[in-house]
PDB file of C-alpha atoms in Angstrom:
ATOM      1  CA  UNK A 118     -14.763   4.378  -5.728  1.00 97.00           C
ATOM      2  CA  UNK A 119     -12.988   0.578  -4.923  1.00 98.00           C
ATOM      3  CA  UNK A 120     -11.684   1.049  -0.774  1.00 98.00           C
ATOM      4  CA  UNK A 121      -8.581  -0.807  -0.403  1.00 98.00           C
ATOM      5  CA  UNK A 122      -8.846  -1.899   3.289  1.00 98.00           C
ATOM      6  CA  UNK A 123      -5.540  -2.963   4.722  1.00 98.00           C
ATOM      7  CA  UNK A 124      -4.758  -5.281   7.968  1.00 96.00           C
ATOM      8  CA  UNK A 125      -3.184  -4.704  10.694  1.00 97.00           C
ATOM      9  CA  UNK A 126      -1.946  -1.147  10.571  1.00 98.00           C
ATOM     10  CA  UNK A 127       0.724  -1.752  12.368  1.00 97.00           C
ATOM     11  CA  UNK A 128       2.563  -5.221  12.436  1.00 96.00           C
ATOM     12  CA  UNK A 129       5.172  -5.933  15.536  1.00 95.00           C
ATOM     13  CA  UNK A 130       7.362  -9.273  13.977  1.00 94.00           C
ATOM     14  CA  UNK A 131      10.714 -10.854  14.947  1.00 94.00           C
ATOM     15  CA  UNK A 132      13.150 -11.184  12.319  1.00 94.00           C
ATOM     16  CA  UNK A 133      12.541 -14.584  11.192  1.00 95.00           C
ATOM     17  CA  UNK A 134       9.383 -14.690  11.579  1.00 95.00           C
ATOM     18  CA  UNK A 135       6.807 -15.492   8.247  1.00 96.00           C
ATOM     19  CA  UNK A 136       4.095 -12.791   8.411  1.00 97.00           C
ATOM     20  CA  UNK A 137       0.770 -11.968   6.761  1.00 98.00           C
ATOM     21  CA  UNK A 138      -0.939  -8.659   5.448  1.00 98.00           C
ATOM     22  CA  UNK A 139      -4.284  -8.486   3.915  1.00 98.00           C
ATOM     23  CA  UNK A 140      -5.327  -6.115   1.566  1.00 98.00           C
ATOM     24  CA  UNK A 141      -9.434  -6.279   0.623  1.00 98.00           C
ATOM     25  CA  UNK A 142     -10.849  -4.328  -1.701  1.00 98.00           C
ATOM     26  CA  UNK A 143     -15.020  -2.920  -1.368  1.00 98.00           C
ATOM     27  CA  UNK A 144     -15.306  -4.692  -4.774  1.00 97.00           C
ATOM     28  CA  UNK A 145     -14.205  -7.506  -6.952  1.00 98.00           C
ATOM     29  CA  UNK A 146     -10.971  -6.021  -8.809  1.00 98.00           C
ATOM     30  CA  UNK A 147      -9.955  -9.458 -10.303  1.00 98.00           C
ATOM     31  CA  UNK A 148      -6.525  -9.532 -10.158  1.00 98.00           C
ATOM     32  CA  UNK A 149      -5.540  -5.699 -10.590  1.00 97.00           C
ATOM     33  CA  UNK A 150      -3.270  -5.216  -7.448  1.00 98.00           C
ATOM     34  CA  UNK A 151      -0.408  -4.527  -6.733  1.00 98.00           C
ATOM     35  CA  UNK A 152       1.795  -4.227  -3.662  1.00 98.00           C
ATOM     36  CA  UNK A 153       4.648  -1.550  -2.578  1.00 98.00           C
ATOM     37  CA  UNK A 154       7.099  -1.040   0.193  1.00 98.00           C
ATOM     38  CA  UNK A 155       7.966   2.415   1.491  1.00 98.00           C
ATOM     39  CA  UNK A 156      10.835   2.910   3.246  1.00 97.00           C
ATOM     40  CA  UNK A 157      11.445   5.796   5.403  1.00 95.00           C
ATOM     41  CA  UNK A 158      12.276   8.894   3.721  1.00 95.00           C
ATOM     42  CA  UNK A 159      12.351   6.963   0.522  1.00 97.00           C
ATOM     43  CA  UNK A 160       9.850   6.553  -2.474  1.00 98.00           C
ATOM     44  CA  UNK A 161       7.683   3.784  -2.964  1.00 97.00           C
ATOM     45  CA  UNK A 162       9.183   0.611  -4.281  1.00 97.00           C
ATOM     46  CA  UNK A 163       6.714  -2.116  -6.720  1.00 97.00           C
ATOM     47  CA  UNK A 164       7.076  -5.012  -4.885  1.00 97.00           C
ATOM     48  CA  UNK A 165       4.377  -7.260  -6.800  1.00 97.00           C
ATOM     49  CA  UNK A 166       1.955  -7.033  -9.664  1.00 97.00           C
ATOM     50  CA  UNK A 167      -1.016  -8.141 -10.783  1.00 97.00           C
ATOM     51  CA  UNK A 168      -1.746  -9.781  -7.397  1.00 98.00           C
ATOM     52  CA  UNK A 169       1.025 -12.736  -7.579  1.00 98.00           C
ATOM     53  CA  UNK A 170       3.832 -11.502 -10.227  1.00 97.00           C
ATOM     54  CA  UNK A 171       6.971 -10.750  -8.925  1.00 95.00           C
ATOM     55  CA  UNK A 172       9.253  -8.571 -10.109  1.00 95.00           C
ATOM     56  CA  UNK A 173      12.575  -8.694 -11.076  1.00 94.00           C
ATOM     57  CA  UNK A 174      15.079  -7.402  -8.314  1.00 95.00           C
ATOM     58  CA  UNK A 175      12.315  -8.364  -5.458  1.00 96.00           C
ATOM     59  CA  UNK A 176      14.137 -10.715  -2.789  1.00 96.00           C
ATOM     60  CA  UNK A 177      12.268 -13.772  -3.430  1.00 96.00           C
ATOM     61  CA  UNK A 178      10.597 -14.026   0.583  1.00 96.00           C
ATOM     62  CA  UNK A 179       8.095 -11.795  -0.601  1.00 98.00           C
ATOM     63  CA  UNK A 180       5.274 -13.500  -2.462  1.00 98.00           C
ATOM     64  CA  UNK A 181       1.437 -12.836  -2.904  1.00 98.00           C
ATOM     65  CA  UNK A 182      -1.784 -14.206  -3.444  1.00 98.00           C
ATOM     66  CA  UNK A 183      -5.569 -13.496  -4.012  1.00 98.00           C
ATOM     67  CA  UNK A 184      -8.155 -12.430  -6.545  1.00 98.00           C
ATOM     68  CA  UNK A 185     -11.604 -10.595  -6.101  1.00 98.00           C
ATOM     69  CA  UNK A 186     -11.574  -8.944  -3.011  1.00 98.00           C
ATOM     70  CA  UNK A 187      -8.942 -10.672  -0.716  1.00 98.00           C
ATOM     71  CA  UNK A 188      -5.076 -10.190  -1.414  1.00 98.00           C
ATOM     72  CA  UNK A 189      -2.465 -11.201   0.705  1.00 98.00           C
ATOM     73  CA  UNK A 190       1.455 -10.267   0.863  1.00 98.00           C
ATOM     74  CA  UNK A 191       3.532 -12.616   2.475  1.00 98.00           C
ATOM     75  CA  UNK A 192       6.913 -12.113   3.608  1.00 97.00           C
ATOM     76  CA  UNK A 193       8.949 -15.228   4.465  1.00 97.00           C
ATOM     77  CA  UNK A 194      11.967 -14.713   7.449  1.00 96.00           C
ATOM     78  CA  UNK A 195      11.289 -11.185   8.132  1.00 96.00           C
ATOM     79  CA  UNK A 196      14.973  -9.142   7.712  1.00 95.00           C
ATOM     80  CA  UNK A 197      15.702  -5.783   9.340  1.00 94.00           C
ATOM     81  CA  UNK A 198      16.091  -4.407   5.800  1.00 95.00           C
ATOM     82  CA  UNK A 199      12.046  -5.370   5.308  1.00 96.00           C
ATOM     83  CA  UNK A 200      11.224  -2.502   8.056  1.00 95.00           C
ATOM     84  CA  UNK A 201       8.443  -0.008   5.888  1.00 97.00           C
ATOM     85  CA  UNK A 202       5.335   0.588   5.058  1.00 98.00           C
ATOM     86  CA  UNK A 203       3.453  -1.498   2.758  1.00 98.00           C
ATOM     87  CA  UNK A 204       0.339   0.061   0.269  1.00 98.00           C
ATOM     88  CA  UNK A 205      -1.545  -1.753  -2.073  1.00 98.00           C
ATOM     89  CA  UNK A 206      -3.402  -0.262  -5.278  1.00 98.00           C
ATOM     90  CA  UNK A 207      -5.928  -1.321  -7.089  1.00 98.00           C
ATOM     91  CA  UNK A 208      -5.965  -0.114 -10.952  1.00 97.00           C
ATOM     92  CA  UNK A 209      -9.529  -2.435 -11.875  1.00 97.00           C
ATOM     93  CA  UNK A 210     -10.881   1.285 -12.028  1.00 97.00           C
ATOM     94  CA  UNK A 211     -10.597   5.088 -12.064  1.00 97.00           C
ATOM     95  CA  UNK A 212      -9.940   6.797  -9.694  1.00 97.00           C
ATOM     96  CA  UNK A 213      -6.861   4.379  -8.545  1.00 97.00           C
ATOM     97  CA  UNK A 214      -7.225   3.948  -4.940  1.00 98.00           C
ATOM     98  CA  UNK A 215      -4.186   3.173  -2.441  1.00 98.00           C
ATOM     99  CA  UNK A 216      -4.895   0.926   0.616  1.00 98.00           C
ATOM    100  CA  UNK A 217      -4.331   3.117   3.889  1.00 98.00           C
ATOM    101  CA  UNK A 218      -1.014   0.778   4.388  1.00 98.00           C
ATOM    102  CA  UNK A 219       0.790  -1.358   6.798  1.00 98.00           C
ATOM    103  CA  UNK A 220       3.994  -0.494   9.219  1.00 98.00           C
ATOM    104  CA  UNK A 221       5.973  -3.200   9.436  1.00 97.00           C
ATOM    105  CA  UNK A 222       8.266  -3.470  12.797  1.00 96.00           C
ATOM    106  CA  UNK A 223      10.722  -5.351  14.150  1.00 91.00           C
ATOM    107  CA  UNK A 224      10.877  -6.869  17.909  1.00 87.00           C
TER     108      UNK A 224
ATOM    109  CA  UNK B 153      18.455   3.487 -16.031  1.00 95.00           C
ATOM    110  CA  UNK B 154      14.769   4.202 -15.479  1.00 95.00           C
ATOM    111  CA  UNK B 155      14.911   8.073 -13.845  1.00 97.00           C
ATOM    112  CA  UNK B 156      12.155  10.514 -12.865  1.00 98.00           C
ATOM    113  CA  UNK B 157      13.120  13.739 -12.227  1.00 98.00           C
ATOM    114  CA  UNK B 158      10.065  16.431 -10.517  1.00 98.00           C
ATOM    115  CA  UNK B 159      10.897  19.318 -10.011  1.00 98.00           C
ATOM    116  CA  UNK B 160       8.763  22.835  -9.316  1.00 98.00           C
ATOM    117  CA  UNK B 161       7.790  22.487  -6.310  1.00 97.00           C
ATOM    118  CA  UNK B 162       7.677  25.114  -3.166  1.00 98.00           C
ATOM    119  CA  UNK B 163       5.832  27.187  -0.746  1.00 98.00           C
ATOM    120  CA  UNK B 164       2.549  28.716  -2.356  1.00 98.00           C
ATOM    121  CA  UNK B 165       0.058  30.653  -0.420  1.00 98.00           C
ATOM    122  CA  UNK B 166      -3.488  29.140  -0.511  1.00 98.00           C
ATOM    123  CA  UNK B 167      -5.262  30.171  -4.009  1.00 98.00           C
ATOM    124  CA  UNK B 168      -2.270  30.855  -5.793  1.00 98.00           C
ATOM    125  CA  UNK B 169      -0.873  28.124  -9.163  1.00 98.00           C
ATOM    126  CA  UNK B 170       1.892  26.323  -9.409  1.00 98.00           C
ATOM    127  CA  UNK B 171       3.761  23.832 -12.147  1.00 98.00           C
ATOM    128  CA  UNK B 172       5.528  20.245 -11.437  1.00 98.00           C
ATOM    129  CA  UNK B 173       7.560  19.183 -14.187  1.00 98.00           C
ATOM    130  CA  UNK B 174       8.688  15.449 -14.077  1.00 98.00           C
ATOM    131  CA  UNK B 175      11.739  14.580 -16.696  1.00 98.00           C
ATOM    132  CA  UNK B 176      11.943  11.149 -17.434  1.00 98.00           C
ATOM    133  CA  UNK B 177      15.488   9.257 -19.040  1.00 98.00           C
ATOM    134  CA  UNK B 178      16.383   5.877 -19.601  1.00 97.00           C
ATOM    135  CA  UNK B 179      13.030   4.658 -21.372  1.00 96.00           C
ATOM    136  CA  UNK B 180      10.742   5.503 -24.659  1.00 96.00           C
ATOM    137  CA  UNK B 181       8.615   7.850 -22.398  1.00 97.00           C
ATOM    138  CA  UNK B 182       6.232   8.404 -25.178  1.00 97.00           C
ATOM    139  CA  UNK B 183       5.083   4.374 -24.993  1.00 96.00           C
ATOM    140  CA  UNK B 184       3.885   5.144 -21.243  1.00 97.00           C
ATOM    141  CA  UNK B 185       0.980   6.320 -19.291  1.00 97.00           C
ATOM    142  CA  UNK B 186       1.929   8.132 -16.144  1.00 98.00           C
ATOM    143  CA  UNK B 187       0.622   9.241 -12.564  1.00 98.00           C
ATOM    144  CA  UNK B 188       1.255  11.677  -9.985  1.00 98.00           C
ATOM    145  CA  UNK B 189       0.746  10.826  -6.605  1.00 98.00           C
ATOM    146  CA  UNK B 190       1.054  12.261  -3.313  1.00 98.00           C
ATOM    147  CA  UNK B 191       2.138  11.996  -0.219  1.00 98.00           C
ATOM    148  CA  UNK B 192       1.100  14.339   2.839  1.00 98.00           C
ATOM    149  CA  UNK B 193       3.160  14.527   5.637  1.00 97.00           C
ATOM    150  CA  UNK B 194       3.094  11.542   7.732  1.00 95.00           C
ATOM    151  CA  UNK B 195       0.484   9.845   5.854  1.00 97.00           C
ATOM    152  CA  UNK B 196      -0.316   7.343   3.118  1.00 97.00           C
ATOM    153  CA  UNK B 197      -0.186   7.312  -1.019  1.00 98.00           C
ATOM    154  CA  UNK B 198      -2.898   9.407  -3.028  1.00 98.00           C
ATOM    155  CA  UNK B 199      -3.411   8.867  -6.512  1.00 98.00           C
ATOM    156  CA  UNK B 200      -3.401  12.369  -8.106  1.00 98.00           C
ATOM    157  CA  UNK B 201      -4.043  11.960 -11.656  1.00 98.00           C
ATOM    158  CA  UNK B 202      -3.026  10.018 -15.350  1.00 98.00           C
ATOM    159  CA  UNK B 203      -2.681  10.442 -18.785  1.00 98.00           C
ATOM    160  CA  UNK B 204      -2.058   7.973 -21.721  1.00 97.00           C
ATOM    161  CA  UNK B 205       0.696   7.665 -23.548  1.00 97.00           C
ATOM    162  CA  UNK B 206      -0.009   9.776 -26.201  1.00 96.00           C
ATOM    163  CA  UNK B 207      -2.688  11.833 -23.708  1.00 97.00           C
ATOM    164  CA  UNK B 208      -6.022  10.326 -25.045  1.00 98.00           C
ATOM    165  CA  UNK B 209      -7.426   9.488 -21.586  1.00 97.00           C
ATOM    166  CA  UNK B 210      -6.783  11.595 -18.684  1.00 98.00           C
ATOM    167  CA  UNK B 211      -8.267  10.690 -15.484  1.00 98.00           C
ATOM    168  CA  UNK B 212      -8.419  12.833 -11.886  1.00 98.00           C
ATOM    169  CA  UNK B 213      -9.210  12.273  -8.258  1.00 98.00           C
ATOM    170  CA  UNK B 214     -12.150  13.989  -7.217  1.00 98.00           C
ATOM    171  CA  UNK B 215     -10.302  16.090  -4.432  1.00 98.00           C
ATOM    172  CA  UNK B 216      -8.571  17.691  -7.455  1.00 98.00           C
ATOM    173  CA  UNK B 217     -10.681  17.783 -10.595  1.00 98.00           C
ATOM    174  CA  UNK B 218     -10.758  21.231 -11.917  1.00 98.00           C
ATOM    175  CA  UNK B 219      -8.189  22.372 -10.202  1.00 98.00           C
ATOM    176  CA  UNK B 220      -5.141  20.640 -11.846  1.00 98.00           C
ATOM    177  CA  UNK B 221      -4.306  19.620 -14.817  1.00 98.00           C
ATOM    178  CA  UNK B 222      -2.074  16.712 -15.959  1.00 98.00           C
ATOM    179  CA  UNK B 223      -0.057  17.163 -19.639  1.00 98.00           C
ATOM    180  CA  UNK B 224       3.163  15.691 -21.208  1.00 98.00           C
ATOM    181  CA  UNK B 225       5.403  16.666 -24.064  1.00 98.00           C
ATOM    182  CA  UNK B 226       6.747  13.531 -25.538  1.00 98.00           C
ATOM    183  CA  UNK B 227       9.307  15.175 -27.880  1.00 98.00           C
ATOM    184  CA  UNK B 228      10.809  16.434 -24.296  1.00 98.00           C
ATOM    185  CA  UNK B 229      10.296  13.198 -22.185  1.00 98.00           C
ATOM    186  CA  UNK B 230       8.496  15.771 -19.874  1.00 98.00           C
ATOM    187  CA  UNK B 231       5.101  15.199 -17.500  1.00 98.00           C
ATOM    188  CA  UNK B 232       3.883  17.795 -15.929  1.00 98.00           C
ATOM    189  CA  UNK B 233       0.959  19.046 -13.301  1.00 98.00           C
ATOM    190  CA  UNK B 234      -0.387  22.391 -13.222  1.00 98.00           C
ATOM    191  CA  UNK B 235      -2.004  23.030 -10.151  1.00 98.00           C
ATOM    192  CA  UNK B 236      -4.427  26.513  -9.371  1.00 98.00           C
ATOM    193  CA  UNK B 237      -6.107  27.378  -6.389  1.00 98.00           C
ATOM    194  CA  UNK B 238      -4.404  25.597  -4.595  1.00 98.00           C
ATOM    195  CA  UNK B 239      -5.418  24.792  -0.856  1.00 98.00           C
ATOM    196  CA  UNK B 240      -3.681  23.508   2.455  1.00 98.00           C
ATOM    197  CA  UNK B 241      -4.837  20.300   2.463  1.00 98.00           C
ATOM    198  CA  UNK B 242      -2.786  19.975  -1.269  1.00 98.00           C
ATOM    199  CA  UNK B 243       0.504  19.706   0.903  1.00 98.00           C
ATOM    200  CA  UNK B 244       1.955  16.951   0.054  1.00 98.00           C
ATOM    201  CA  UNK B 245       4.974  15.003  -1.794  1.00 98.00           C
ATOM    202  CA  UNK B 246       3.902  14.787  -5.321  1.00 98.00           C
ATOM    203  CA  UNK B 247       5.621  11.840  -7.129  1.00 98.00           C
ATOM    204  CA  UNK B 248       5.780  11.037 -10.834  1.00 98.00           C
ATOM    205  CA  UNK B 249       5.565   6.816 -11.509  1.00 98.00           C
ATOM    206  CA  UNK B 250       5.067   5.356 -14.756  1.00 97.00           C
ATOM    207  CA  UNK B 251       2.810   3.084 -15.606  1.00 87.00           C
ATOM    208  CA  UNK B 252      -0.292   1.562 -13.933  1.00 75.00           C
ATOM    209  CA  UNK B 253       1.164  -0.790 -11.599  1.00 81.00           C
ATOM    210  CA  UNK B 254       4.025   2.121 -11.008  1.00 87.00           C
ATOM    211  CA  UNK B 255       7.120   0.381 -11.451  1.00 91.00           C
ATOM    212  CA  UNK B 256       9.197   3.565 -11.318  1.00 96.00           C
ATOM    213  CA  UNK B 257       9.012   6.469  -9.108  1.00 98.00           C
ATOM    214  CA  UNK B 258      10.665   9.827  -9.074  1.00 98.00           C
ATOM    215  CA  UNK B 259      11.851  11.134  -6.062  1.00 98.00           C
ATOM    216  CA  UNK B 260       9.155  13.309  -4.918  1.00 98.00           C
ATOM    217  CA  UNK B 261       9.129  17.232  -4.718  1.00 98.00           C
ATOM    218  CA  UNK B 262       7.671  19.169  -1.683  1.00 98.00           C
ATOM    219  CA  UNK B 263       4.772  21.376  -2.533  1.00 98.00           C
ATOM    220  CA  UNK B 264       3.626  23.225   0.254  1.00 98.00           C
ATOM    221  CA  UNK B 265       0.308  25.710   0.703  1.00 98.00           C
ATOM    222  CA  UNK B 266       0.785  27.680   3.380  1.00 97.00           C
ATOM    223  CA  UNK B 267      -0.259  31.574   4.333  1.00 96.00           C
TER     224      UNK B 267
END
């Protein structure tokens, strides 16, 4: 089975702020990940595709990057509203696998 | 409007079945693959298991091959998840999303395996 390793697990930012999270998978999964945010009490949300492809409703200050192993998710001037959890899944091959996800904070 | 509907779920003592239905509106259901995933209390996504649009491949997690099954009825826009002997560490939220990368998600329902 791919392992979806995510980093931190727990992220502490000021709104404003630009911040990082890594995703990397145990194998090369080319560009089959994909990135969602979990609100409290709420079901996941797709937040990216494919590893860079947005999608359509997404503020725009969330963007992504990588191929292979290493993905990133970047989310420009961290907002209050961008408080979750973020989990990325890999769908290069069964069984899908879901990173063990980041909590995002606010200062 | 995209919706995903599960219902079915409850409190089920440890060994004993139980059915999730998922209705889905607002899309040609029948062009889709689908997942359930889950959700235990407090802690991160599982995936649970797939089937093809018109339910050529199936696929399972390991922690629940043989024990569930996955099925749809396209003429009813209906997924579904029959689960037997069940066991405590099944307590979860189960979710129905379409699609690989899953662009749509239910709303979860609570199943619960508990003596």
């Amino acid at each position: 089975d791919i392992v979806l390793t995510q980093s931190p697990t727990t992220l502490s930012v000021t709104p404003g702020e630009t911040v990082s999270l890594s995703c990397r998978a145990s194998h090369s999964i080319g560009t089959n990940l994909h990135w969602y945010q979990q609100k409290t009490n709420e079901s996941p949300r797709l937040l990216i595709k494919y590893a860079s492809q947005s999608i359509s409703g997404i503020p725009s200050r969330f963007s992504a990057s990588g191929s292979g192993t290493d993905f990133t998710l970047n989310i420009n001037n961290v907002e209050f509203d961008d408080v979750s959890s973020y989990f990325c899944q890999q769908t290069q091959s069964w069984p899908r696998t879901f990173g063990g996800g980041t909590k995002l904070e606010l200062k | 409007e995209v919706q995903l509907v599960e219902s079915g779920g409850g409190l089920v003592q440890p060994g004993r079945s139980l059915k999730l239905s998922c209705v889905a509106s607002g899309f040609t259901f029948s062009n889709y693959g689908m997942n359930w995933i889950r959700q235990a209390p407090g802690k991160g996504l599982e995936w649970v298991a797939y089937i093809s649009s018109g339910s050529s491949y199936i696929y399972y997690a390991e922690t629940v091959k043989g024990r569930f099954t996955i099925s749809r009825d396209n003429a009813k826009n209906t997924l579904y998840l029959q689960m037997t002997s069940l066991r405590s560490e099944d307590t979860a939220l189960y979710y129905c999303a379409r699609h690989g990368g899953a662009d749509y998600w239910g709303q979860g329902v609570m199943v619960t395996v508990s003596s």
